[in-house]
CSV table of C-alpha atoms and ligand atoms in Angstrom, one decimal:
chain,number,residue,atom,x,y,z
A,1,MET,CA,-0.2,-0.3,0.1
A,2,ARG,CA,2.3,2.9,-1.1
A,3,GLN,CA,2.3,5.9,0.6
A,4,ALA,CA,0.3,4.6,3.3
A,5,GLY,CA,1.9,6.8,5.6
A,6,ARG,CA,0.0,9.6,4.3
A,7,SER,CA,-2.7,8.6,6.4
A,8,LEU,CA,-1.4,8.5,9.6
A,9,PRO,CA,-0.6,11.1,12.2
A,10,GLU,CA,2.3,9.2,13.6
A,11,TYR,CA,3.6,10.0,9.3
A,12,ARG,CA,2.7,13.4,9.9
A,13,ALA,CA,4.1,14.3,13.4
A,14,MET,CA,7.1,12.6,12.2
A,15,ARG,CA,7.7,14.3,9.4
A,16,GLY,CA,7.1,17.9,9.6
A,17,GLY,CA,6.8,20.0,6.7
A,18,GLY,CA,9.5,20.5,3.7
A,19,SER,CA,10.2,18.0,1.1
A,20,ILE,CA,10.3,14.3,1.2
A,21,LEU,CA,13.9,14.8,-0.9
A,22,ASP,CA,15.0,16.4,2.5
A,23,ALA,CA,13.4,14.3,5.1
A,24,ILE,CA,15.3,11.1,3.3
A,25,ALA,CA,18.4,12.4,3.8
A,26,ASP,CA,18.6,11.0,7.5
A,27,PRO,CA,18.5,7.5,7.5
A,28,ALA,CA,17.2,6.8,10.9
A,29,LEU,CA,13.7,8.9,10.2
A,30,THR,CA,13.7,7.5,6.2
A,31,ALA,CA,13.5,3.5,8.4
A,32,GLU,CA,11.4,5.0,10.9
A,33,LEU,CA,8.8,6.2,8.2
A,34,THR,CA,9.3,2.8,6.4
A,35,LEU,CA,8.0,0.7,8.8
A,36,GLN,CA,5.5,3.3,10.2
A,37,PRO,CA,2.6,1.5,8.4
A,38,VAL,CA,4.0,-1.8,8.7
A,39,HIS,CA,3.9,-1.6,12.5
A,40,ARG,CA,0.2,-0.2,12.5
A,41,TYR,CA,-1.3,-2.1,10.1
A,42,GLY,CA,0.5,-5.8,10.1
A,43,VAL,CA,1.2,-5.5,5.6
A,44,ASP,CA,3.7,-8.7,5.0
A,45,ALA,CA,6.1,-6.0,3.2
A,46,ALA,CA,7.3,-2.6,3.6
A,47,ILE,CA,8.5,-0.5,0.5
A,48,LEU,CA,10.8,1.8,0.8
A,49,TYR,CA,10.3,5.4,2.3
A,50,SER,CA,11.8,7.0,-1.0
A,51,ASP,CA,10.7,8.2,-4.6
A,52,ILE,CA,11.1,8.1,-8.0
A,53,VAL,CA,12.6,10.8,-8.8
A,54,VAL,CA,15.9,10.7,-6.2
A,55,PRO,CA,18.3,9.3,-8.4
A,56,VAL,CA,17.7,11.6,-11.3
A,57,ASN,CA,18.3,14.7,-8.6
A,58,ALA,CA,21.0,13.5,-6.4
A,59,ILE,CA,22.6,13.5,-10.3
A,60,GLY,CA,21.8,17.3,-10.3
A,61,PHE,CA,18.9,17.1,-12.6
A,62,GLY,CA,16.8,19.9,-10.4
A,63,VAL,CA,13.6,17.8,-9.1
A,64,ASP,CA,10.9,19.3,-6.7
A,65,VAL,CA,8.9,17.1,-5.1
A,66,GLN,CA,6.0,19.2,-3.7
A,67,PRO,CA,2.5,17.5,-1.5
A,68,GLY,CA,-0.7,17.0,-3.3
A,69,VAL,CA,1.0,17.5,-6.4
A,70,GLY,CA,3.9,15.7,-6.7
A,71,PRO,CA,6.9,16.3,-8.8
A,72,THR,CA,8.0,19.5,-10.9
A,73,VAL,CA,11.5,20.1,-12.9
A,74,GLU,CA,12.5,24.2,-13.1
A,75,GLN,CA,14.1,23.2,-16.4
A,76,PRO,CA,12.5,20.4,-18.5
A,77,PHE,CA,14.2,17.8,-21.0
A,78,VAL,CA,13.9,19.7,-24.4
A,79,GLN,CA,17.1,18.6,-26.2
A,80,GLU,CA,19.9,16.6,-26.7
A,81,SER,CA,22.3,18.9,-24.6
A,82,ASP,CA,19.2,18.2,-22.5
A,83,LEU,CA,21.6,14.4,-21.7
A,84,ARG,CA,24.8,16.2,-20.5
A,85,ARG,CA,22.4,16.8,-16.9
A,86,LEU,CA,22.0,13.5,-17.0
A,87,ARG,CA,25.2,11.4,-16.1
A,88,PRO,CA,25.4,7.8,-15.2
A,89,LEU,CA,24.4,7.2,-10.4
A,90,GLU,CA,27.2,6.6,-8.4
A,91,PRO,CA,25.1,5.7,-5.9
A,92,GLU,CA,27.5,5.1,-2.6
A,93,VAL,CA,28.2,9.1,-3.2
A,94,ASP,CA,25.0,10.1,-4.9
A,95,THR,CA,22.6,8.1,-2.6
A,96,PRO,CA,24.4,7.1,0.6
A,97,TYR,CA,21.6,7.6,2.7
A,98,VAL,CA,19.3,5.6,0.9
A,99,LEU,CA,21.6,2.4,1.5
A,100,ASP,CA,21.8,4.0,5.3
A,101,ALA,CA,18.1,3.4,5.6
A,102,VAL,CA,18.2,-0.1,3.4
A,103,ARG,CA,21.3,-1.5,5.7
A,104,ILE,CA,19.3,0.4,8.9
A,105,LEU,CA,16.2,-1.7,7.6
A,106,THR,CA,17.6,-4.7,6.4
A,107,ASN,CA,17.9,-5.2,10.4
A,108,GLU,CA,15.5,-4.0,12.0
A,109,SER,CA,12.3,-4.7,9.7
A,110,PRO,CA,10.1,-7.5,10.5
A,111,VAL,CA,8.9,-8.1,7.3
A,112,PRO,CA,10.6,-8.1,4.0
A,113,VAL,CA,11.5,-4.7,2.3
A,114,ILE,CA,10.6,-3.8,-1.0
A,115,GLY,CA,13.6,-1.6,-3.2
A,116,PHE,CA,12.2,0.4,-6.3
A,117,ALA,CA,12.8,2.6,-9.3
A,118,GLY,CA,10.6,4.2,-11.6
A,119,ALA,CA,10.5,3.2,-15.0
A,120,PRO,CA,12.2,5.2,-17.8
A,121,PHE,CA,9.2,6.1,-19.5
A,122,THR,CA,7.8,7.7,-16.3
A,123,VAL,CA,11.1,9.0,-15.2
A,124,ALA,CA,10.9,11.2,-18.7
A,125,SER,CA,7.9,11.8,-18.6
A,126,TYR,CA,7.7,14.3,-15.1
A,127,LEU,CA,11.5,15.4,-16.6
A,128,ILE,CA,10.2,16.4,-19.6
A,129,GLU,CA,6.6,17.5,-19.4
A,130,GLY,CA,7.9,19.0,-15.9
A,131,ALA,CA,4.7,18.6,-14.1
A,132,PRO,CA,2.3,16.0,-13.7
A,133,SER,CA,0.8,16.0,-16.8
A,134,ARG,CA,-3.0,14.6,-18.1
A,135,THR,CA,-2.0,13.9,-21.8
A,136,TYR,CA,1.9,13.8,-22.2
A,137,GLY,CA,1.7,15.7,-25.1
A,138,ARG,CA,5.5,16.4,-24.6
A,139,THR,CA,6.3,12.7,-23.7
A,140,LYS,CA,4.5,11.5,-27.0
A,141,ALA,CA,5.8,14.4,-29.3
A,142,LEU,CA,9.8,13.6,-29.1
A,143,MET,CA,9.0,10.2,-29.2
A,144,SER,CA,7.3,10.8,-32.1
A,145,GLY,CA,9.1,13.6,-33.7
A,146,ASN,CA,12.8,12.6,-32.8
A,147,PRO,CA,12.7,9.1,-31.7
A,148,ASP,CA,16.6,9.0,-31.7
A,149,LEU,CA,16.9,11.9,-29.1
A,150,TRP,CA,14.3,9.4,-27.4
A,151,PHE,CA,15.9,6.4,-27.2
A,152,ARG,CA,19.7,7.8,-25.8
A,153,LEU,CA,17.2,9.8,-23.0
A,154,ILE,CA,15.5,6.3,-21.9
A,155,GLU,CA,18.1,4.3,-22.4
A,156,ARG,CA,20.2,6.9,-19.6
A,157,LEU,CA,17.1,6.7,-17.6
A,158,ALA,CA,17.4,3.0,-17.4
A,159,ASP,CA,21.1,2.9,-16.5
A,160,LEU,CA,19.7,5.0,-13.7
A,161,ALA,CA,17.2,2.6,-12.4
A,162,ILE,CA,19.2,-0.3,-12.9
A,163,SER,CA,22.4,1.0,-10.8
A,164,SER,CA,20.3,2.6,-8.2
A,165,LEU,CA,18.3,-0.8,-8.3
A,166,ARG,CA,21.7,-3.2,-7.8
A,167,SER,CA,22.9,-0.2,-5.2
A,168,GLN,CA,19.8,-1.2,-2.6
A,169,ILE,CA,19.9,-5.1,-4.2
A,170,ASP,CA,23.5,-5.4,-2.5
A,171,ALA,CA,22.1,-2.8,1.2
A,172,GLY,CA,19.7,-6.2,1.1
A,173,VAL,CA,16.6,-5.4,-0.2
A,174,ALA,CA,14.6,-8.6,-1.0
A,175,ALA,CA,12.8,-7.8,-3.5
A,176,VAL,CA,12.1,-4.4,-6.2
A,177,GLN,CA,9.6,-3.0,-7.9
A,178,VAL,CA,9.8,-0.4,-11.2
A,179,PHE,CA,6.5,1.7,-11.2
A,180,ASP,CA,5.7,3.1,-14.4
A,181,SER,CA,2.4,4.4,-13.0
A,182,TRP,CA,1.8,6.5,-16.3
A,183,ALA,CA,2.4,4.0,-19.1
A,184,GLY,CA,-1.3,3.9,-19.6
A,185,ALA,CA,-1.1,6.4,-21.6
A,186,LEU,CA,0.4,5.0,-24.3
A,187,SER,CA,-1.4,2.9,-26.8
A,188,PRO,CA,-0.2,-0.7,-27.2
A,189,ALA,CA,2.2,0.0,-30.2
A,190,ALA,CA,3.8,3.1,-28.5
A,191,TYR,CA,4.8,1.1,-25.5
A,192,GLU,CA,6.0,-1.9,-27.8
A,193,ARG,CA,8.8,0.3,-29.5
A,194,PHE,CA,9.5,3.0,-27.0
A,195,VAL,CA,9.0,1.8,-23.9
A,196,GLN,CA,9.4,-1.7,-23.5
A,197,PRO,CA,12.8,-2.7,-24.4
A,198,ALA,CA,13.9,-0.1,-22.0
A,199,THR,CA,12.0,-1.5,-19.7
A,200,ARG,CA,12.6,-5.0,-19.6
A,201,ARG,CA,16.7,-3.9,-19.9
A,202,VAL,CA,16.1,-2.8,-15.8
A,203,PHE,CA,14.1,-6.1,-15.4
A,204,GLU,CA,17.4,-8.3,-16.4
A,205,ALA,CA,19.7,-6.2,-14.6
A,206,VAL,CA,17.8,-7.0,-11.3
A,207,SER,CA,17.2,-11.0,-12.1
A,208,ASP,CA,18.7,-11.9,-9.2
A,209,VAL,CA,16.0,-10.7,-6.6
A,210,PRO,CA,11.8,-11.0,-7.3
A,211,ARG,CA,10.9,-8.1,-9.4
A,212,ILE,CA,7.4,-6.8,-9.6
A,213,HIS,CA,6.5,-4.1,-12.8
A,214,PHE,CA,3.5,-2.0,-12.1
A,215,GLY,CA,1.5,0.6,-13.8
A,216,VAL,CA,-1.6,2.5,-13.7
A,217,GLY,CA,-4.9,2.0,-16.5
A,218,THR,CA,-3.0,-0.4,-18.1
A,219,GLY,CA,-5.2,-2.9,-19.1
A,220,GLU,CA,-4.9,-2.9,-22.6
A,221,ILE,CA,-1.0,-3.6,-22.7
A,222,LEU,CA,-0.9,-5.7,-19.6
A,223,HIS,CA,0.2,-8.6,-21.8
A,224,LEU,CA,3.3,-6.1,-23.0
A,225,MET,CA,4.0,-5.0,-19.1
A,226,ALA,CA,4.2,-8.9,-18.1
A,227,ASP,CA,6.9,-9.5,-21.0
A,228,THR,CA,9.7,-7.6,-19.4
A,229,ASP,CA,11.7,-10.1,-17.8
A,230,CYS,CA,9.3,-9.4,-14.9
A,231,ASP,CA,7.7,-12.6,-12.2
A,232,VAL,CA,5.2,-10.0,-11.3
A,233,VAL,CA,2.6,-8.0,-12.8
A,234,GLY,CA,0.5,-5.0,-10.8
A,235,VAL,CA,-3.5,-4.6,-12.0
A,236,ASP,CA,-5.3,-1.8,-11.3
A,237,TRP,CA,-9.3,-1.8,-10.4
A,238,ARG,CA,-9.9,-0.7,-14.1
A,239,VAL,CA,-9.4,-4.6,-14.9
A,240,PRO,CA,-11.0,-7.6,-12.6
A,241,VAL,CA,-7.8,-10.1,-10.9
A,242,ASP,CA,-9.6,-13.0,-12.5
A,243,VAL,CA,-9.9,-11.4,-16.5
A,244,ALA,CA,-6.1,-10.2,-15.9
A,245,ARG,CA,-4.8,-13.6,-15.0
A,246,ASN,CA,-7.8,-14.7,-18.5
A,247,ARG,CA,-5.4,-13.0,-20.5
A,248,LEU,CA,-2.2,-13.8,-19.1
A,249,GLY,CA,-2.3,-16.7,-18.1
A,250,PRO,CA,-1.8,-19.2,-15.2
A,251,ASP,CA,1.7,-19.0,-14.1
A,252,THR,CA,1.7,-14.7,-14.1
A,253,VAL,CA,1.8,-13.5,-10.4
A,254,LEU,CA,-0.4,-10.6,-9.8
A,255,GLN,CA,-0.1,-7.6,-8.0
A,256,GLY,CA,-3.7,-5.7,-7.2
A,257,ASN,CA,-6.3,-5.0,-7.0
A,258,LEU,CA,-8.4,-2.6,-4.6
A,259,ASP,CA,-9.7,0.9,-5.8
A,260,PRO,CA,-7.7,3.6,-3.4
A,261,ALA,CA,-10.9,5.4,-3.5
A,262,VAL,CA,-13.3,2.7,-2.2
A,263,CYS,CA,-11.2,3.1,0.8
A,264,LEU,CA,-13.4,6.0,1.5
A,265,GLY,CA,-16.7,4.8,1.7
A,266,PRO,CA,-18.6,2.6,3.7
A,267,ILE,CA,-17.4,-0.1,5.3
A,268,ASP,CA,-18.8,-2.7,4.6
A,269,VAL,CA,-18.8,-2.0,0.9
A,270,VAL,CA,-15.3,-1.8,1.6
A,271,GLU,CA,-15.3,-5.8,2.9
A,272,ALA,CA,-17.6,-6.4,-0.2
A,273,GLU,CA,-14.7,-5.9,-2.4
A,274,VAL,CA,-12.0,-6.9,-0.9
A,275,GLU,CA,-14.2,-10.4,-0.8
A,276,ASP,CA,-14.8,-9.3,-4.2
A,277,ILE,CA,-11.1,-9.6,-4.9
A,278,LEU,CA,-10.2,-12.8,-3.2
A,279,ARG,CA,-12.9,-14.7,-4.8
A,280,ARG,CA,-12.1,-13.8,-8.4
A,281,ASN,CA,-8.8,-14.9,-7.5
A,282,ASN,CA,-10.1,-18.7,-6.2
A,283,GLY,CA,-7.4,-19.2,-4.3
A,284,HIS,CA,-4.0,-18.6,-6.8
A,285,PRO,CA,-0.9,-18.9,-5.0
A,286,GLY,CA,0.6,-16.6,-7.7
A,287,HIS,CA,-1.7,-13.2,-5.9
A,288,ILE,CA,-0.4,-10.6,-3.7
A,289,PHE,CA,-3.4,-8.6,-2.5
A,290,ASN,CA,-3.2,-4.2,-2.9
A,291,LEU,CA,-4.2,-1.6,-3.4
A,292,GLY,CA,-4.8,-0.3,-7.2
A,293,HIS,CA,-2.5,2.5,-5.9
A,294,GLY,CA,-1.3,4.6,-3.8
A,295,VAL,CA,-3.5,5.0,-0.4
A,296,LEU,CA,-5.4,8.8,-0.5
A,297,PRO,CA,-4.2,10.8,2.2
A,298,GLU,CA,-8.0,11.5,4.1
A,299,THR,CA,-7.9,7.8,3.9
A,300,ASP,CA,-9.2,6.2,7.7
A,301,PRO,CA,-6.4,4.0,9.4
A,302,ALA,CA,-9.0,2.0,10.4
A,303,VAL,CA,-10.7,1.0,7.5
A,304,LEU,CA,-7.0,0.2,6.4
A,305,GLU,CA,-6.1,-1.8,9.3
A,306,ARG,CA,-9.6,-3.9,8.7
A,307,ILE,CA,-8.8,-4.3,5.1
A,308,VAL,CA,-4.6,-5.8,6.1
A,309,HIS,CA,-6.9,-8.4,8.7
A,310,LEU,CA,-9.5,-9.3,6.0
A,311,VAL,CA,-7.0,-10.2,3.5
A,312,HIS,CA,-5.1,-12.5,7.0
A,313,GLU,CA,-7.8,-13.7,7.9
A,314,ILE,CA,-9.2,-15.1,4.7
A,315,SER,CA,-6.0,-16.1,2.8
A,316,PRO,CA,-4.4,-17.2,6.3
A,317,ASP,CA,-1.9,-20.4,4.8
A,318,LEU,CA,-0.9,-18.1,1.8
A,319,ASN,CA,0.5,-15.3,4.3
A,320,CYS,CA,3.9,-14.1,3.1
A,321,GLN,CA,4.5,-17.5,1.1
A,322,TRP,CA,6.2,-15.8,-1.5
A,323,ALA,CA,8.8,-13.7,0.9
A,324,ASP,CA,10.3,-17.1,1.3
A,325,GLY,CA,10.7,-17.8,-1.8
B,401,LIG,O1,4.6,5.0,-0.1
B,401,LIG,C1,5.6,5.0,0.5
B,401,LIG,O2,5.7,6.0,1.1
B,401,LIG,C2,6.8,4.7,0.1
B,401,LIG,C3,7.7,5.6,-0.8
B,401,LIG,C4,7.2,6.5,-2.4
B,401,LIG,C5,6.7,7.6,-2.5
B,401,LIG,N1,6.1,8.1,-3.7
B,401,LIG,C6,6.8,8.6,-0.9
B,401,LIG,C7,5.8,9.9,-1.6
B,401,LIG,C8,7.3,5.7,-3.0
B,401,LIG,C9,7.1,4.3,-3.8
B,401,LIG,C10,6.8,6.7,-4.0
B,401,LIG,C11,6.6,6.1,-5.4
B,401,LIG,C12,6.6,7.2,-6.9
B,401,LIG,N2,6.6,8.6,-7.1
B,401,LIG,C13,5.7,7.1,-7.5
B,401,LIG,C14,5.4,5.3,-8.0
B,401,LIG,C15,4.2,5.0,-6.8
B,401,LIG,C16,2.4,5.5,-7.8
B,401,LIG,O3,1.8,6.1,-6.9
B,401,LIG,O4,2.0,5.7,-8.7
B,401,LIG,C17,5.4,8.8,-8.5
B,401,LIG,C18,4.8,8.6,-9.7
B,401,LIG,C19,5.8,8.7,-7.9
B,401,LIG,C20,5.7,10.6,-8.3
B,401,LIG,C21,5.1,11.2,-6.3
B,401,LIG,N3,5.7,11.7,-6.0
B,401,LIG,C22,3.8,11.5,-7.0
B,401,LIG,C23,2.9,11.5,-7.4
B,401,LIG,C24,3.7,11.9,-5.6
B,401,LIG,C25,2.3,12.3,-5.3
B,401,LIG,C26,2.0,13.6,-4.7
B,401,LIG,C27,1.3,13.5,-3.7
B,401,LIG,O5,0.8,14.5,-2.5
B,401,LIG,O6,-0.2,13.6,-3.9
B,401,LIG,C28,4.8,12.2,-4.6
B,401,LIG,C29,5.2,13.0,-3.4
B,401,LIG,C30,5.3,11.6,-2.4
B,401,LIG,N4,6.6,10.5,-2.3
B,401,LIG,C31,4.8,11.3,-1.3
B,401,LIG,C32,5.6,10.2,-0.3
B,401,LIG,C33,5.2,9.4,1.2
B,401,LIG,C34,3.8,12.4,-0.1
B,401,LIG,C35,4.4,13.8,-0.3
B,401,LIG,C36,5.5,13.9,0.9
B,401,LIG,O7,4.4,12.9,1.9
B,401,LIG,O8,6.1,14.7,0.8
């Protein structure tokens, strides 16, 4: 449950004001914020408290993360000379605090810790648009208008993701998740040509740990996202779990897919939706229950607590099975 912390009063108290990019410079604080949802909700894994724009910011691209808005970039990526602003990441020098936080968590976390990176397309979209976008117009215009520059950009972002993920694995994370949150904006043909090869290279470089591939609104490209050498495919609530499994076959592990907005409704409706997802999964061992996207900040923590409890109650034998391999 990404951004589960945001619903917690203890998160807001400990986090204080300012940018998340400043907060994560303190590894002890990062470790505590990572574990807050584990302690409060009893989830089976922790996701490192960080952000997908941390590596590009660490090499000096100039990114800000504004609460309630998301990442913004002062000087967006427009032309070939901007490639010079994307040098290789040296994780031990550029993001030592991330690795220190992982090392603390490797000792202290009662559950497996998931490391992560932004997928090349989604990070590129932030660098090119400069701010959250509805249309991804500039990003798509770069793909079609200057494919050569597009490929050089996303191959560079793939290298950044690989360096970051490898360093998190070396520091002790048990699994990795690659967030291509906005890939659903692309047609299948555009995804296959302009995105899939770079993303596949990322997954191939981290094949020694379980690898989760996540996106939103990706129903029509799920088969292409699955075909990237990943182990688990995230599905949002727009595609029911049984329909996703029909599309991808019985051997694909799925993660999902409660609509985060359902958590704002009456508790009996929340419970019915959770039961429906588990019924559609029909006891298949290849399922990681999750929300289809991040927790909405106004969510009542008691609702999330109830969801975790209910999932454990209904599928007790399956708890944490994937973490043991
Ligand atoms: O769940 C966690 O808290 C783990 C850490 C985490 C954050 N961002 C912290 C964060 C993770 C895994 C992310 C990934 C991330 N960041 C994604 C991919 C996952 C997804 O939800 O699609 C994306 C697209 C981003 C970019 C980004 N950063 C967005 C869209 C936002 C939200 C803006 C908002 O407030 O609605 C952020 C800011 C952000 N990243 C917050 C947190 C806890 C909230 C603001 C803050 O506390 O500073």
